[in-house]
Coordinates of C-alpha atoms in Angstrom, one line a residue:
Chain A
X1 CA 57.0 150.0 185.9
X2 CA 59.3 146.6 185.4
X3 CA 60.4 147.4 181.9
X4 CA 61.4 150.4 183.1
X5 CA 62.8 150.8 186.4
X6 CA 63.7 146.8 187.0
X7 CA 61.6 146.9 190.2
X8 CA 59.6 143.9 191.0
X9 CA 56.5 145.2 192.2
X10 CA 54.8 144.1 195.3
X11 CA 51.5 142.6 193.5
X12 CA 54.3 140.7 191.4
X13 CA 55.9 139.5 194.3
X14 CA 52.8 138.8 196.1
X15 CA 51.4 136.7 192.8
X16 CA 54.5 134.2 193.5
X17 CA 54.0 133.8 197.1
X18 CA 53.0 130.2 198.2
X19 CA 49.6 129.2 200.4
X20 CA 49.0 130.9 203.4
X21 CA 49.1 127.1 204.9
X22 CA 52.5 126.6 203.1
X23 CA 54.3 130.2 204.1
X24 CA 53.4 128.9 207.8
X25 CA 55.2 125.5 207.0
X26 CA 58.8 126.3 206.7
X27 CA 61.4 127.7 204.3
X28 CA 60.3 128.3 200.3
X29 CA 61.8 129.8 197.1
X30 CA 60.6 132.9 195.2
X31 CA 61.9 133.1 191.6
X32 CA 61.7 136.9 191.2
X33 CA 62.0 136.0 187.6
X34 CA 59.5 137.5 185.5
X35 CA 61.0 138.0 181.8
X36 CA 61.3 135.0 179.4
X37 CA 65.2 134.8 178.9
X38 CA 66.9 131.7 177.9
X39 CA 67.9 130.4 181.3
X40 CA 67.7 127.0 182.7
X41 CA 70.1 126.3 185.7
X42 CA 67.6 126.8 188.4
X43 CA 65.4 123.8 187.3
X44 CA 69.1 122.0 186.6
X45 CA 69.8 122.5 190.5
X46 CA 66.6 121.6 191.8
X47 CA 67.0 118.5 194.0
X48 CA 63.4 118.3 195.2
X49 CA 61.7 118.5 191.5
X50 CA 60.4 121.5 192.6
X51 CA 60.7 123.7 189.3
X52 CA 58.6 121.9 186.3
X53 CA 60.6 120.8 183.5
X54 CA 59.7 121.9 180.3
X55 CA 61.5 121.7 176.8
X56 CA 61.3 125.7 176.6
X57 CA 64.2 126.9 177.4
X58 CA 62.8 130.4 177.9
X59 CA 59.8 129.6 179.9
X60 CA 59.6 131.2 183.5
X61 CA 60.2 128.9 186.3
X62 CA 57.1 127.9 187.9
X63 CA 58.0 126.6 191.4
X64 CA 55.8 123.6 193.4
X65 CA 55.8 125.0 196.8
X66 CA 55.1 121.9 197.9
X67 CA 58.0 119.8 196.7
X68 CA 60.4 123.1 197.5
X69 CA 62.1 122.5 200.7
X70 CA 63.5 125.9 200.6
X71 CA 67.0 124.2 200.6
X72 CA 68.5 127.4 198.7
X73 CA 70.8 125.5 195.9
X74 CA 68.9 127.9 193.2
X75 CA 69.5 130.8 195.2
X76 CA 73.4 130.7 194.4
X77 CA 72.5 128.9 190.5
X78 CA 70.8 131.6 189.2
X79 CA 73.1 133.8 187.2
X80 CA 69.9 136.6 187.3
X81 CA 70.7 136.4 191.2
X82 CA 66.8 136.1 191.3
X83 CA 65.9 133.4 193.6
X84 CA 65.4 134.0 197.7
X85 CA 64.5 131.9 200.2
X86 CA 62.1 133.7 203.0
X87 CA 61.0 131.6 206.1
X88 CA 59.0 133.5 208.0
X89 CA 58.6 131.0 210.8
X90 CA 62.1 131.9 212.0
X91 CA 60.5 134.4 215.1
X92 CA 56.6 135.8 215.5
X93 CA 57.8 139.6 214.1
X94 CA 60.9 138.4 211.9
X95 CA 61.1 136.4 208.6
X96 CA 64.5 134.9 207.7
X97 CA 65.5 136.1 203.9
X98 CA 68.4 134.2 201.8
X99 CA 69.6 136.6 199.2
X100 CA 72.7 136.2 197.1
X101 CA 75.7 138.4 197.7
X102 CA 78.5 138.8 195.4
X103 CA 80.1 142.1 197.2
X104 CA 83.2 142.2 199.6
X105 CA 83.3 142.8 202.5
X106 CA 81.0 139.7 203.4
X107 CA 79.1 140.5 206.5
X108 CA 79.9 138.7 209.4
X109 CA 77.7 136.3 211.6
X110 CA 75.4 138.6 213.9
X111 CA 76.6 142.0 212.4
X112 CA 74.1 144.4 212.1
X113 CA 73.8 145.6 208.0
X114 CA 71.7 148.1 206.4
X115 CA 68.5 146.0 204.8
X116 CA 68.2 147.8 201.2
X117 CA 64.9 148.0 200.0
X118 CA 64.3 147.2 195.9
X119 CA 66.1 150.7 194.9
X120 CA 68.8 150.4 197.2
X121 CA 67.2 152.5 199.6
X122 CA 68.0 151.4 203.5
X123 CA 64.8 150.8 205.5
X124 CA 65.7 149.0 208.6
X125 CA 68.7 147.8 210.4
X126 CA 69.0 143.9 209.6
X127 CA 70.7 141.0 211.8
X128 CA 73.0 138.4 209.4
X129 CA 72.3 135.2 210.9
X130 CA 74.3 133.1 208.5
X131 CA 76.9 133.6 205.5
X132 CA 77.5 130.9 203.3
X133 CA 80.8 131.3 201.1
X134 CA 81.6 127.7 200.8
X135 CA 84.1 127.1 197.6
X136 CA 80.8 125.0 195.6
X137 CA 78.7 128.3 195.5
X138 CA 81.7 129.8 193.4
X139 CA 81.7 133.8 195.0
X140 CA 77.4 133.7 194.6
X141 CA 77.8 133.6 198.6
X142 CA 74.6 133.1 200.4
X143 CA 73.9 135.7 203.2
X144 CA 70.7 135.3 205.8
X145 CA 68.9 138.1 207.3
X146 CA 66.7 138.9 209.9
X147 CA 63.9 141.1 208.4
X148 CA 61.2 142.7 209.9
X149 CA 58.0 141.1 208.7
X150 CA 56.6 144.0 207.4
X151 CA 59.4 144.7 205.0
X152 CA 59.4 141.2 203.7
X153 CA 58.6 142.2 199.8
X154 CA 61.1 145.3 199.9
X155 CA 64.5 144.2 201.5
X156 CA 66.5 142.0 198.8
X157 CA 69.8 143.6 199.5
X158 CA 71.8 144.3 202.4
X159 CA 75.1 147.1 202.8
X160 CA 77.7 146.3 204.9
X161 CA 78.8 149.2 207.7
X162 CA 82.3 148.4 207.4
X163 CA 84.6 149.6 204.8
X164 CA 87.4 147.3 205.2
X165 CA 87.7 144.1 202.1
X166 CA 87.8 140.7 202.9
Chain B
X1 CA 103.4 128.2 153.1
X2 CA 101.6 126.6 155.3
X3 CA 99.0 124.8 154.2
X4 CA 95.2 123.5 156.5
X5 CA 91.8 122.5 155.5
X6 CA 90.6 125.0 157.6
X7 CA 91.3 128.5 158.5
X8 CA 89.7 129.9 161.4
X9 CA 90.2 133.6 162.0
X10 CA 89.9 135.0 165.7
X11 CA 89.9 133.1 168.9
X12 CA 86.9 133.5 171.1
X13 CA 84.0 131.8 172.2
X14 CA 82.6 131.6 168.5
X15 CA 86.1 131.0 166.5
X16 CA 87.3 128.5 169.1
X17 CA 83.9 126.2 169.0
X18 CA 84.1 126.4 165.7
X19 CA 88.2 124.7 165.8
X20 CA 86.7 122.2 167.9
X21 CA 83.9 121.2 166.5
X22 CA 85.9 121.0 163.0
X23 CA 88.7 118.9 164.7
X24 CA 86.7 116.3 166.2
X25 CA 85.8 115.2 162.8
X26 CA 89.7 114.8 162.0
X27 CA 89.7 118.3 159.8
X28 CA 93.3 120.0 160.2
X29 CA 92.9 123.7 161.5
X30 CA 95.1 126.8 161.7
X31 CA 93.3 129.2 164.5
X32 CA 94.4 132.8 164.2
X33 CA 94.1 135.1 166.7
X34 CA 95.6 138.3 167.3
X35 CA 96.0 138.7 170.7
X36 CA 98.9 136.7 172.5
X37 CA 96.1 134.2 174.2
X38 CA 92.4 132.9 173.3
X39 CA 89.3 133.7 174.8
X40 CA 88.1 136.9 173.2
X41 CA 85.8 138.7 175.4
X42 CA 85.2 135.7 177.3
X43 CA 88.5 136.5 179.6
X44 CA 86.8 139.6 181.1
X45 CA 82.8 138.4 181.6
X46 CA 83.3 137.5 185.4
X47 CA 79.8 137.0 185.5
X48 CA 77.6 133.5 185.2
X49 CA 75.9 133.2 181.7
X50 CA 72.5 132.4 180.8
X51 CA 71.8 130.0 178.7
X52 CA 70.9 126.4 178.6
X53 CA 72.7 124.2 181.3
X54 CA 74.0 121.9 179.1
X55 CA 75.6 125.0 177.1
X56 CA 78.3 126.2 180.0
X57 CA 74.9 128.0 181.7
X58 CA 75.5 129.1 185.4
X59 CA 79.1 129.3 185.0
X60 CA 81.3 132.3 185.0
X61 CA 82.5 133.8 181.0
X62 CA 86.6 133.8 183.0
X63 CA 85.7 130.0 183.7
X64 CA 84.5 129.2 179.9
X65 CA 87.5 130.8 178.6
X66 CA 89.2 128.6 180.3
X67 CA 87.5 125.3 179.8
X68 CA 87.7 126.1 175.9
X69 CA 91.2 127.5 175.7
X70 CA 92.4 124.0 177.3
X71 CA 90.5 122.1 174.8
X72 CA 91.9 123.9 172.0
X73 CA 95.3 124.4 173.0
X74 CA 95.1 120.1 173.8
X75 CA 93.8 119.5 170.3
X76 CA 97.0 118.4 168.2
X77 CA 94.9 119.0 165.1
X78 CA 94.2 122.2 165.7
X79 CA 97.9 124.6 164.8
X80 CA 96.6 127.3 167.6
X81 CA 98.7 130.6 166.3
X82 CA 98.8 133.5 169.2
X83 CA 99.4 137.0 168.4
X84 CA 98.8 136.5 164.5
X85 CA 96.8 139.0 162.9
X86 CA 94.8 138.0 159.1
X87 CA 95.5 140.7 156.8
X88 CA 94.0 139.3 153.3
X89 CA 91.9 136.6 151.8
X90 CA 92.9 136.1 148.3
X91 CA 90.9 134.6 145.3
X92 CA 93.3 131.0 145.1
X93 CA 92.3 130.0 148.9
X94 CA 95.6 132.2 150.3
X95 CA 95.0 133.4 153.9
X96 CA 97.8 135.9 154.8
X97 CA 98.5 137.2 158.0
X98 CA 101.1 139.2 160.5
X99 CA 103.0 136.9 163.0
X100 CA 105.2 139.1 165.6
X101 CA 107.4 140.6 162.9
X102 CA 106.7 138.2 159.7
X103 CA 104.1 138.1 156.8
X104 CA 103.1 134.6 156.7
X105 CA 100.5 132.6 154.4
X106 CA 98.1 129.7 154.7
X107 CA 96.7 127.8 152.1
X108 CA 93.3 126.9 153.1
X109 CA 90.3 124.8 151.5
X110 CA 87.9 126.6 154.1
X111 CA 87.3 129.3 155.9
X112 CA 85.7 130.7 159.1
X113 CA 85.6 133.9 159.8
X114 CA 84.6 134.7 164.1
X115 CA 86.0 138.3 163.8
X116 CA 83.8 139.0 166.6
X117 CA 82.4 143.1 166.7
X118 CA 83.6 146.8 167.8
X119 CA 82.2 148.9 170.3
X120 CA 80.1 152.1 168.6
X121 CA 81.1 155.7 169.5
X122 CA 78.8 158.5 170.9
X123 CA 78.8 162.0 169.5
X124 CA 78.7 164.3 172.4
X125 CA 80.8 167.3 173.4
X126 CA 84.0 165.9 175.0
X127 CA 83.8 162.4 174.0
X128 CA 87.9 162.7 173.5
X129 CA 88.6 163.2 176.7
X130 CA 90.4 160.9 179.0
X131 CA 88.2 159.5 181.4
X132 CA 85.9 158.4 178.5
X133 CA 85.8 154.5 177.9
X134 CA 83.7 152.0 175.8
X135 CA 82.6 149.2 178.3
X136 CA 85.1 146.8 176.4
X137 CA 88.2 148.8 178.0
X138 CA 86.2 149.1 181.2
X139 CA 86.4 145.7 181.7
X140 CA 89.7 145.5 180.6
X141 CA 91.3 147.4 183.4
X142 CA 89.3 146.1 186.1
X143 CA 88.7 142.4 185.7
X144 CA 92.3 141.2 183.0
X145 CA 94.9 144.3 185.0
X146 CA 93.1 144.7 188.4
X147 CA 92.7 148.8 187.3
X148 CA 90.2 150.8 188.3
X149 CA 89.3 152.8 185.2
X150 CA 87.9 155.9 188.0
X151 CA 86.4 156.6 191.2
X152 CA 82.5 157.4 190.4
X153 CA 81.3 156.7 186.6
X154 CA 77.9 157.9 184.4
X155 CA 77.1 154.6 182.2
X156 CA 75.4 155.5 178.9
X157 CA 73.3 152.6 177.9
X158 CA 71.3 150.3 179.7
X159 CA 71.8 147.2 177.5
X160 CA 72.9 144.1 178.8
X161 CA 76.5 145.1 178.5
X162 CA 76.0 148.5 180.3
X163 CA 73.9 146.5 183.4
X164 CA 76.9 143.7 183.6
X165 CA 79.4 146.3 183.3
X166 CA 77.9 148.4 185.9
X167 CA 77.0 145.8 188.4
X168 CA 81.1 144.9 187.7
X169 CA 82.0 148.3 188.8
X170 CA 80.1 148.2 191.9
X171 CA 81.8 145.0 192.4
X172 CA 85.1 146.6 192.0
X173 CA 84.2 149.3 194.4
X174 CA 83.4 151.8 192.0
X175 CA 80.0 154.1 192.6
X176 CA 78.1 154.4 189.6
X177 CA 76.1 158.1 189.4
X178 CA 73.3 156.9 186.9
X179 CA 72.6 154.6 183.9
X180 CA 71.1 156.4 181.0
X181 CA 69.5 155.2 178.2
X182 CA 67.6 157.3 175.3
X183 CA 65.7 154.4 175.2
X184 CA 61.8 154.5 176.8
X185 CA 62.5 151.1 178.3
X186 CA 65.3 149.0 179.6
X187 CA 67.2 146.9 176.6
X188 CA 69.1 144.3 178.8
X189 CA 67.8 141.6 180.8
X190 CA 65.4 142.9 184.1
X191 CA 67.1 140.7 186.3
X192 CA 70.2 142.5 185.5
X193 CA 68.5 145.5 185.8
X194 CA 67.1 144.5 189.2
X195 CA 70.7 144.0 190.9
X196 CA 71.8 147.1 190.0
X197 CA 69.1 149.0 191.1
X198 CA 68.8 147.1 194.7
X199 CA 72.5 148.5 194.6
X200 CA 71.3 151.9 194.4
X201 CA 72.1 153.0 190.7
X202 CA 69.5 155.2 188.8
X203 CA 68.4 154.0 185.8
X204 CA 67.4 156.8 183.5
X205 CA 65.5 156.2 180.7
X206 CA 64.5 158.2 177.6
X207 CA 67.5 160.6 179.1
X208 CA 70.9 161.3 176.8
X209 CA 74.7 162.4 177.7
X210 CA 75.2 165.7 176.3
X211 CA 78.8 166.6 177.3
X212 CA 81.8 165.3 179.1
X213 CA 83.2 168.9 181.4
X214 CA 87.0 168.9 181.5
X215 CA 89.7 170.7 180.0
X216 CA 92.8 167.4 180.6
X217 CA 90.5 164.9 181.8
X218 CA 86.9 163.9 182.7
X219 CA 85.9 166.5 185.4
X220 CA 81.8 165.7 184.9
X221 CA 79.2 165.1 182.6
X222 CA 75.9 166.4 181.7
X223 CA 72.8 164.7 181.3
X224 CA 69.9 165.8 179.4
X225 CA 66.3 164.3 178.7
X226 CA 64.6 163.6 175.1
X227 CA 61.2 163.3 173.9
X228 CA 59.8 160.9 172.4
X229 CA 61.4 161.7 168.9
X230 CA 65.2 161.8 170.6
X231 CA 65.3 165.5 170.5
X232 CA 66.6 167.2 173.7
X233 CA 63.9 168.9 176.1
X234 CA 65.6 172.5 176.6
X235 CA 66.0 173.5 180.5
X236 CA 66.4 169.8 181.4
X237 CA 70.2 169.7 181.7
X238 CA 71.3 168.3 184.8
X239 CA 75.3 168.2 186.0
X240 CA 76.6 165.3 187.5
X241 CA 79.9 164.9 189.4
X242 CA 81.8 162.1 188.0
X243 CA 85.0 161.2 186.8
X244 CA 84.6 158.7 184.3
X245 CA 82.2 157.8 181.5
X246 CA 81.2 154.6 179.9
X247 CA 79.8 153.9 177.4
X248 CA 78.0 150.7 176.4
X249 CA 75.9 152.1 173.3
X250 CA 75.8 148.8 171.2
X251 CA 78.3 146.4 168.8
X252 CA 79.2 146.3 164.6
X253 CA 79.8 143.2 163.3
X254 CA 83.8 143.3 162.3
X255 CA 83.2 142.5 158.5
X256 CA 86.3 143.9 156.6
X257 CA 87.5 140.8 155.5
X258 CA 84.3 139.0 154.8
X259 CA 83.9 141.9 152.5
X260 CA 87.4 141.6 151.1
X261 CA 86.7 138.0 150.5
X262 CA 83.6 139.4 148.4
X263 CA 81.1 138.1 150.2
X264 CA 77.5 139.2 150.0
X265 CA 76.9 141.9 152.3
X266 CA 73.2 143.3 154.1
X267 CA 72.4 146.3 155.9
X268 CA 70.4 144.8 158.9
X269 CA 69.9 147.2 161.8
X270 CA 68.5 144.2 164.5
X271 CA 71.5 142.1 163.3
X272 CA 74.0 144.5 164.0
X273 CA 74.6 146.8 160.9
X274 CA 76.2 145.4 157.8
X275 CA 76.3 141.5 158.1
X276 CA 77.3 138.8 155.5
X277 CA 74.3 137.3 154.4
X278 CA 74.3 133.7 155.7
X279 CA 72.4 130.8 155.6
X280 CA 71.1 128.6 159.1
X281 CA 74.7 126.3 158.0
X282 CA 76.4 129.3 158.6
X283 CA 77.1 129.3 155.6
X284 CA 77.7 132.7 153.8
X285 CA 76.9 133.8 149.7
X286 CA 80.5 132.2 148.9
X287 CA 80.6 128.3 149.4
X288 CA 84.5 128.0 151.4
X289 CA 83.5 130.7 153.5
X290 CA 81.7 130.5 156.7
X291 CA 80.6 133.2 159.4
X292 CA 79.8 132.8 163.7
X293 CA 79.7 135.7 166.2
X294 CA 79.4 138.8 166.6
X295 CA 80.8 138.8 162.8
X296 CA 77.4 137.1 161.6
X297 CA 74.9 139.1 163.9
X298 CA 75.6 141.4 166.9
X299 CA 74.1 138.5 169.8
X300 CA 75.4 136.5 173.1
X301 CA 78.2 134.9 173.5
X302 CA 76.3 131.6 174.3
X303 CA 74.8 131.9 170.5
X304 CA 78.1 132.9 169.5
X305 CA 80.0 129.4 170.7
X306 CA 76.6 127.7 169.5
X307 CA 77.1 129.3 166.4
X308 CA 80.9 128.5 166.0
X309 CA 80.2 124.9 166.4
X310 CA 77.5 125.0 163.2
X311 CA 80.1 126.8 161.0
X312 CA 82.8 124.2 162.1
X313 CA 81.0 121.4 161.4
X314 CA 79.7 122.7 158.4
X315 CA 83.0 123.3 156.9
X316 CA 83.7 120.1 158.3
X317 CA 80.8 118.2 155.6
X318 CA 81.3 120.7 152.8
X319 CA 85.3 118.9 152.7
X320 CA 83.2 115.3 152.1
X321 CA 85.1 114.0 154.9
X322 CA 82.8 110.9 156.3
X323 CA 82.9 110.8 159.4
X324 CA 80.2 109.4 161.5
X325 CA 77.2 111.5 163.3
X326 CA 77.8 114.9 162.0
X327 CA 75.4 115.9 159.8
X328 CA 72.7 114.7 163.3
X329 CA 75.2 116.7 165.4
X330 CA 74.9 119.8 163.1
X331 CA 70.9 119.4 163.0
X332 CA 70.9 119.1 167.0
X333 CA 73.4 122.1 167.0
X334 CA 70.7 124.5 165.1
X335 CA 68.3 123.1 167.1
X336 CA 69.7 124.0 170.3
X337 CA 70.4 127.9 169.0
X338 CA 67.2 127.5 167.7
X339 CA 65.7 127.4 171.5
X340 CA 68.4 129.9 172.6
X341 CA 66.8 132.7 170.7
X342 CA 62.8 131.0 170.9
X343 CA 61.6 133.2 173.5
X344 CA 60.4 137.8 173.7
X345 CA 64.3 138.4 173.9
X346 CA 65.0 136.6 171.2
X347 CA 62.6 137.8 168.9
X348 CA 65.0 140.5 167.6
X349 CA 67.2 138.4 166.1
X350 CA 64.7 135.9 165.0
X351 CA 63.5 139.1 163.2
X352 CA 66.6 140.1 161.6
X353 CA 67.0 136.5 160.4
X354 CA 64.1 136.3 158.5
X355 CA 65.5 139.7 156.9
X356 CA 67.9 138.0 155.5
X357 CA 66.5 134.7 154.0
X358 CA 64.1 137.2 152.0

């Protein structure tokens, strides 16, 4: 259960996806945010009005899938590290999945990492496609993976091979 | 002698809002802190706060530390005393206090006291063995000296210090065996929870340290399970192989010289323990003396700077110095902490509050 083991479970996850018509349109945001904590900076980096304001500080965001271009500025705001961006138009049998990473090593472009499921778990091999560490995302670096379709609720977490820092 | 409007004892988040706030009204303040720079706990919090945005949310604890300590350090109003430890409040206004090798006074005609809280102590077979740490030293070594404090760690509490602390040690390169909490559910916030467990750490709830092994130093530890009244289910021991243990088992409000001063004190478990009884002004049961932090209630430290800028400013209108805007800056001040604590996380505090206007 959530309270008690942290996981976000799959109906949770499922609840927050977008249209069936949307998911086949592009890049979105999923807020895997599902505890009412004073936070705000998501809806404070949301270009696109995408997250409805409201005056409650400790409301959950609710995200317009419509107006989110899946541009990824919440993904590296979120102090929870709680927001991903999936686009799972990148091939027929792969989704692309944004997660934050805050570890060293970073992975490098192409490298092959271990995709860990919820628990930490490695289920598949995982292709980086893209590493953002740019100086504005202040060390919440931005990693892209190639995920298996089928695994897109469980991987949110990759492990680099390589033991070397930096 | 030296004398100040306003005294303001310890300098982190809470203490040094409360300076500021104080001093952009034109009130003359002495800041004490005992360490040899400000920040508090700030200086070790590497990670990005919560919060509202407009309340330093989304950036790092290091970073706020710093934003603060330039602003204070800046403020020619505020006499910013390093490495000064209060020792006494006496009855005529006298603050004294330990500087490097001297016993110095202050007279003031206000006080705030930002204290901050200690960490609580576990009784468990072992617990004086090196190798045991509260979180506070944890973080210490690793994120202010660049130390790793072991090589695999058991964390005992999964509050939101225990989750941060733990994610930090991953961070660091440290492996964390299991969090274990005698709680039935997890105390911090789930999305803390959720990064450490994607990392691969256990989180073991309604489950107990029993011993630290070790005859110089921590060799391992043992883990056992509880019902649901805390006592230990026989046969349930388990052994784990670690070197280090932390623990991160809650915070009490650092009240001695509140007490001294002879202000009212409560016994308020959601608050923190003992607490000086205070009103939403900060206010406590004597009229020159004013609370913020960890000292008032055991909370964030986002509350806590929110909370130092009240107490400043209220200090700042109980001297009957006009000064334009600040009783509306105080209200919008309250208001803001008022949100801050509105929502389910929140309501334990709220709780403990209302404790204390009965």
């Amino acid at each position: 259960m959530f309270t008690q083991d942290g996981i976000v479970t799959k109906e949770m996850f499922e609840s927050s996806l977008p249209s069936p018509q949307r998911r086949r349109k592009g890049p979105y945001a999923v807020m895997e945010c599902y505890q009412k904590i004073p936070c705000n900076p998501c809806r404070t980096s949301c270009k696109f009005g995408a997250l409805q304001a409201t005056d409650d500080l400790n409301a959950l965001p609710v995200r317009d899938a419509e107006k989110c271009t899946g541009c990824g500025a919440c993904v590296s705001a979120c102090p929870g590290l709680a927001c991903f961006i999936i686009d799972e138009t990148y091939s027929e049998w792969e989704a692309a999945i944004r997660i934050p990473y805050e570890m060293l090593p970073l992975p490098k472009e192409g490298e092959k990492v271990d995709g860990l499921n919820r628990a930490g778990v490695p289920v598949a091999e995982v292709r980086v496609l893209k590493v953002q560490a740019g100086k504005i995302l202040d060390k919440t670096n931005v990693v892209t993976i190639a995920v298996p379709k089928k695994y897109l609720y469980d991987i949110r977490n990759i492990a680099v091979r390589r033991k070397e820092h930096g | 002698m030296l004398f100040s409007d306003l005294v303001v004892i310890g300098g982190g988040p809470a203490g040094m809002s409360a300076a500021l706030a104080a001093a952009g009204h034109g009130i003359k303040v002495t800041l004490l802190e005992r360490m040899e720079s400000l920040g508090g706990q700030l200086v070790k919090q590497t990670h990005r706060f919560f919060g509202s945005e407009s309340e330093y949310a989304g950036t790092r604890g290091i970073r706020i530390a710093d934003i603060l300590r330039e602003k204070v350090e800046s403020n020619r109003l505020i006499d910013c005393r390093r490495g000064s430890t209060a020792l006494g409040i006496y009855e005529d206004g006298v603050v004294t206090f330990e500087e490097g090798t001297q016993y110095k006074k202050v007279n003031m005609d206000r006080l705030v006291v930002a204290t901050g809280a200690s960490e609580k102590m576990l009784v468990f077979e072992g617990n004086d063995l090196p190798g045991v740490y509260g979180a506070g030293a944890v973080q210490t070594l690793m994120n202010l000296y660049g130390v790793l404090p072991g090589r695999k760690v058991l964390m005992v509490g999964a509050g939101n210090i225990g989750l941060i602390v733990t994610y930090q040690l991953l961070q660091a390169g440290v492996r964390v065996a299991a969090i274990v909490d005698a709680a039935d559910h997890i105390g911090g916030y789930l999305v803390h929870a959720s990064k450490v467990r994607r990392c691969g750490v256990p989180v073991l709830l309604g489950t107990t340290i029993r011993a630290a092994l070790g005859t110089t130093e921590v060799e391992g530890a043992v883990i056992q399970k509880l019902d649901s009244h805390f006592h230990p289910i026989p046969g349930t021991e388990q052994r784990l192989d670690v070197d280090t243990v932390c623990l991160s088992v809650g915070l009490s409000p650092l009240t001695e010289l509140l007490r001294l001063a002879g202000c009212k004190m409560r016994y308020i478990p959601a608050l923190g323990g003992f607490v000086p009884v205070h009103n939403s002004y900060m206010q406590t049961s004597r009229s020159d003396i004013f609370v913020a932090g960890d000292a008032s209630c055991v909370e964030e430290a986002s509350s806590a700077m929110m909370e130092g800028a009240i107490a400043g400013l209220s200090a700042a209108i109980s001297l009957h110095v006009p000064s334009a805007g600040i009783l509306e800056q105080r209200e919008r001040r309250i208001r803001e902490l008022a949100a801050l604590r509105a929502g389910d996380v929140g309501a334990k505090i709220r709780n403990g509050l209302a404790v204390m206007a009965d």
